[in-house]
Coordinates of C-alpha atoms in Angstrom, one line a residue:
Chain A
D1 CA -22.9 21.2 49.6
T2 CA -25.7 23.8 49.7
A3 CA -26.3 25.0 46.1
V4 CA -27.7 28.6 47.1
S5 CA -26.7 29.9 50.4
Q6 CA -27.6 33.1 52.1
T7 CA -26.1 34.8 55.1
P8 CA -27.2 35.7 57.6
K9 CA -30.3 33.4 58.1
Y10 CA -31.8 36.0 60.7
L11 CA -31.2 39.7 61.1
V12 CA -32.7 41.8 63.6
T13 CA -31.7 45.7 63.4
Q14 CA -32.9 49.0 64.4
M15 CA -34.5 51.6 62.0
G16 CA -32.0 53.8 60.2
N17 CA -29.0 51.2 60.3
D18 CA -27.5 49.9 57.0
K19 CA -27.3 46.2 56.5
S20 CA -26.2 43.6 53.8
I21 CA -27.4 40.2 53.0
K22 CA -25.2 38.0 51.1
C23 CA -25.8 35.1 48.5
E24 CA -23.7 32.7 46.9
Q25 CA -24.7 30.0 44.5
N26 CA -22.2 26.9 43.4
L27 CA -24.4 25.7 40.7
G28 CA -22.4 27.6 37.8
H29 CA -25.5 29.5 37.0
D30 CA -25.4 32.8 35.1
T31 CA -28.3 34.7 36.6
M32 CA -29.2 35.5 40.2
Y33 CA -32.1 37.1 41.7
W34 CA -33.3 38.7 44.8
Y35 CA -36.9 38.4 45.9
K36 CA -39.0 39.9 48.9
Q37 CA -41.6 37.7 50.6
D38 CA -44.1 39.8 52.6
S39 CA -46.0 38.8 55.5
K40 CA -48.9 37.3 53.2
K41 CA -46.2 34.9 51.7
F42 CA -46.4 36.8 48.4
L43 CA -43.1 36.8 46.5
K44 CA -42.0 39.8 44.6
I45 CA -38.9 40.1 42.4
M46 CA -36.6 42.9 43.3
F47 CA -33.4 42.5 41.1
S48 CA -32.0 40.0 38.7
Y49 CA -28.5 39.9 37.5
N50 CA -27.0 38.1 34.5
N51 CA -23.2 37.6 34.4
K52 CA -22.8 40.4 36.9
E53 CA -24.9 42.6 35.0
L54 CA -28.2 44.0 36.3
I55 CA -31.3 43.0 33.9
I56 CA -34.2 43.5 36.1
N57 CA -34.7 46.3 38.5
E58 CA -38.2 46.3 39.9
T59 CA -39.7 49.3 41.6
V60 CA -37.7 49.3 44.9
P61 CA -36.5 52.2 47.0
N62 CA -33.0 53.5 46.1
R63 CA -32.0 52.3 49.7
F64 CA -31.7 48.9 48.3
S65 CA -28.6 48.4 46.2
P66 CA -27.6 45.0 44.9
K67 CA -23.8 44.1 44.1
S68 CA -22.6 41.2 42.2
P69 CA -18.7 41.0 42.6
D70 CA -18.8 37.9 40.3
K71 CA -21.5 35.7 38.9
A72 CA -21.5 33.3 41.8
H73 CA -22.5 36.1 44.3
L74 CA -25.3 38.6 44.6
N75 CA -25.4 40.7 47.8
L76 CA -28.1 43.0 48.8
H77 CA -27.2 46.3 50.6
I78 CA -30.0 48.4 52.4
N79 CA -29.5 51.7 53.7
S80 CA -31.6 53.6 56.3
L81 CA -33.7 50.6 57.2
E82 CA -37.4 51.3 57.8
L83 CA -40.1 49.2 59.5
G84 CA -41.6 48.2 56.2
D85 CA -38.5 46.4 55.1
S86 CA -39.3 43.6 57.6
A87 CA -39.7 40.5 55.5
V88 CA -38.1 37.4 54.3
Y89 CA -35.6 38.0 51.4
F90 CA -34.8 35.1 49.2
C91 CA -31.9 34.8 46.7
A92 CA -32.3 32.6 43.7
S93 CA -30.2 31.5 40.7
S94 CA -31.0 30.0 37.4
Q95 CA -28.8 28.7 34.6
V96 CA -30.0 31.3 32.2
A97 CA -32.6 34.0 32.6
G98 CA -36.0 32.2 32.2
S99 CA -35.0 28.9 33.2
E100 CA -36.0 27.2 36.4
Q101 CA -34.9 29.0 39.6
Y102 CA -33.2 27.5 42.7
F103 CA -33.8 29.3 45.9
G104 CA -31.8 29.9 49.1
P105 CA -33.2 29.3 52.5
G106 CA -34.1 32.9 53.0
T107 CA -33.1 35.7 55.3
R108 CA -35.6 36.9 57.8
L109 CA -35.0 40.7 58.3
T110 CA -36.8 42.3 61.4
V111 CA -36.5 46.0 61.6
T112 CA -37.4 47.3 65.0
Chain B
S1 CA -52.4 43.5 40.0
Q2 CA -51.1 40.0 40.5
E3 CA -50.2 38.3 37.2
L4 CA -50.9 34.7 38.6
E5 CA -54.0 33.8 40.5
Q6 CA -53.8 30.7 42.8
S7 CA -56.6 28.9 44.5
P8 CA -57.4 27.9 47.0
Q9 CA -55.4 30.2 49.2
S10 CA -55.6 27.7 52.0
L11 CA -56.5 24.1 52.3
I12 CA -56.8 21.6 55.2
V13 CA -57.2 17.8 54.2
Q14 CA -57.3 14.6 56.0
E15 CA -54.2 12.4 55.4
G16 CA -54.9 10.1 52.4
K17 CA -57.2 12.3 50.6
N18 CA -56.5 13.9 47.2
L19 CA -56.3 17.6 46.5
T20 CA -55.7 20.1 43.6
I21 CA -54.3 23.5 43.5
N22 CA -54.9 25.7 40.7
C23 CA -53.0 28.6 39.0
T24 CA -54.4 30.8 36.4
S25 CA -52.8 33.6 34.2
S26 CA -54.5 36.2 32.2
K27 CA -51.4 35.9 29.6
T28 CA -50.0 33.0 27.8
L29 CA -47.1 31.6 29.7
Y30 CA -43.6 30.8 28.4
G31 CA -43.1 28.5 31.4
L32 CA -45.0 27.4 34.4
Y33 CA -43.1 26.3 37.6
W34 CA -44.3 24.8 40.8
Y35 CA -42.4 25.2 44.1
K36 CA -43.0 24.1 47.5
Q37 CA -42.0 26.0 50.6
K38 CA -42.0 24.5 54.0
Y39 CA -42.6 26.7 56.9
G40 CA -39.9 28.8 57.8
E41 CA -37.7 27.3 55.0
G42 CA -36.7 28.1 51.5
L43 CA -38.5 27.3 48.2
I44 CA -37.9 23.8 46.6
F45 CA -38.5 23.5 42.8
L46 CA -40.9 20.7 42.1
M47 CA -41.8 20.7 38.3
M48 CA -41.6 23.0 35.1
L49 CA -44.2 22.8 32.5
Q50 CA -43.6 24.6 29.1
K51 CA -45.8 22.9 26.5
G52 CA -49.6 23.3 26.1
G53 CA -51.1 20.1 27.5
E54 CA -48.0 19.0 29.1
E55 CA -48.3 16.7 32.2
K56 CA -45.5 15.8 34.8
S57 CA -45.5 13.6 37.7
H58 CA -43.1 13.0 40.5
E59 CA -44.0 10.5 43.3
K60 CA -47.7 11.6 44.4
I61 CA -47.6 15.0 42.6
T62 CA -48.8 15.5 39.1
A63 CA -48.9 18.9 37.5
K64 CA -50.6 19.8 34.2
L65 CA -50.4 22.8 31.9
D66 CA -53.5 23.6 29.7
E67 CA -53.5 23.7 26.1
K68 CA -53.6 27.4 25.9
K69 CA -50.9 27.7 28.4
Q70 CA -52.8 29.9 30.7
Q71 CA -53.8 27.5 33.5
S72 CA -52.0 24.8 35.5
S73 CA -53.1 22.5 38.2
L74 CA -51.1 20.7 40.9
H75 CA -52.8 17.4 42.2
I76 CA -51.6 15.4 45.2
T77 CA -52.7 11.8 45.4
A78 CA -53.2 10.3 48.9
S79 CA -51.8 13.3 50.6
Q80 CA -49.3 12.9 53.6
P81 CA -48.3 15.2 56.5
S82 CA -45.0 15.6 54.6
H83 CA -46.9 17.3 51.8
A84 CA -47.8 20.2 54.3
G85 CA -46.4 23.5 53.3
I86 CA -47.0 26.4 50.9
Y87 CA -47.3 25.7 47.2
L88 CA -46.3 28.4 44.8
C89 CA -46.7 28.6 41.0
G90 CA -44.2 31.0 39.2
A91 CA -44.2 31.7 35.5
D92 CA -42.4 33.3 32.7
S93 CA -44.8 35.8 30.7
N94 CA -42.0 37.7 29.1
F95 CA -38.4 36.9 28.7
N96 CA -36.6 38.0 32.0
K97 CA -39.9 38.6 33.6
F98 CA -40.7 36.0 36.3
Y99 CA -43.9 36.0 38.5
F100 CA -45.2 34.2 41.4
G101 CA -48.7 33.3 42.6
S102 CA -49.7 34.3 46.1
G103 CA -49.4 30.7 47.5
T104 CA -51.6 28.0 48.6
K105 CA -51.3 27.0 52.2
L106 CA -51.8 23.1 52.6
N107 CA -52.1 21.5 56.0
V108 CA -52.6 17.6 56.2
K109 CA -54.1 16.3 59.3
P110 CA -52.9 12.9 60.3

């Protein structure tokens, strides 16, 4: 069974659209994260949730809104998509905040 | 500015050769993590180091954390094509803050 899964794996959409990426972990971890990987492969943390509560909210546009319906899921909703949003988005989870993280396979978002 | 500096940015080695990747922080680290990303795939956790001077090995990969807990190295012995990928170091500098280096792209020529 996949430990951290993301859907979809690929997402191609037009500017101005609203889209969501879903993440689920079956590891029983308390903390989940969203990262954005840019074209230079640099990973930057966007959000972190611990037991459904937001604990890290880095400087990202308000168009990005994470939602955690339960501690096994952390979804990322993006409004009014822009060209610069094109990237690979990784979800991750860890037992507790600060422990080693396990990553999903990534979602490659392309905005045209 | 980046919290973690990785070097080199890219590396091409002949199969069978040894190589080292470095990760340096200007701050004392609470934990240092090494990940590997295969091209087009997600990240795989390799090792975590927490104590100054700590060294861990897994198969042909050895990671070390210096005594000051500001620098780590990842050493691969007798590299193989399966080692190819992007190696990322990640670190806790403060509780709840996690940073990644920019990655080292490794190619191993058969």
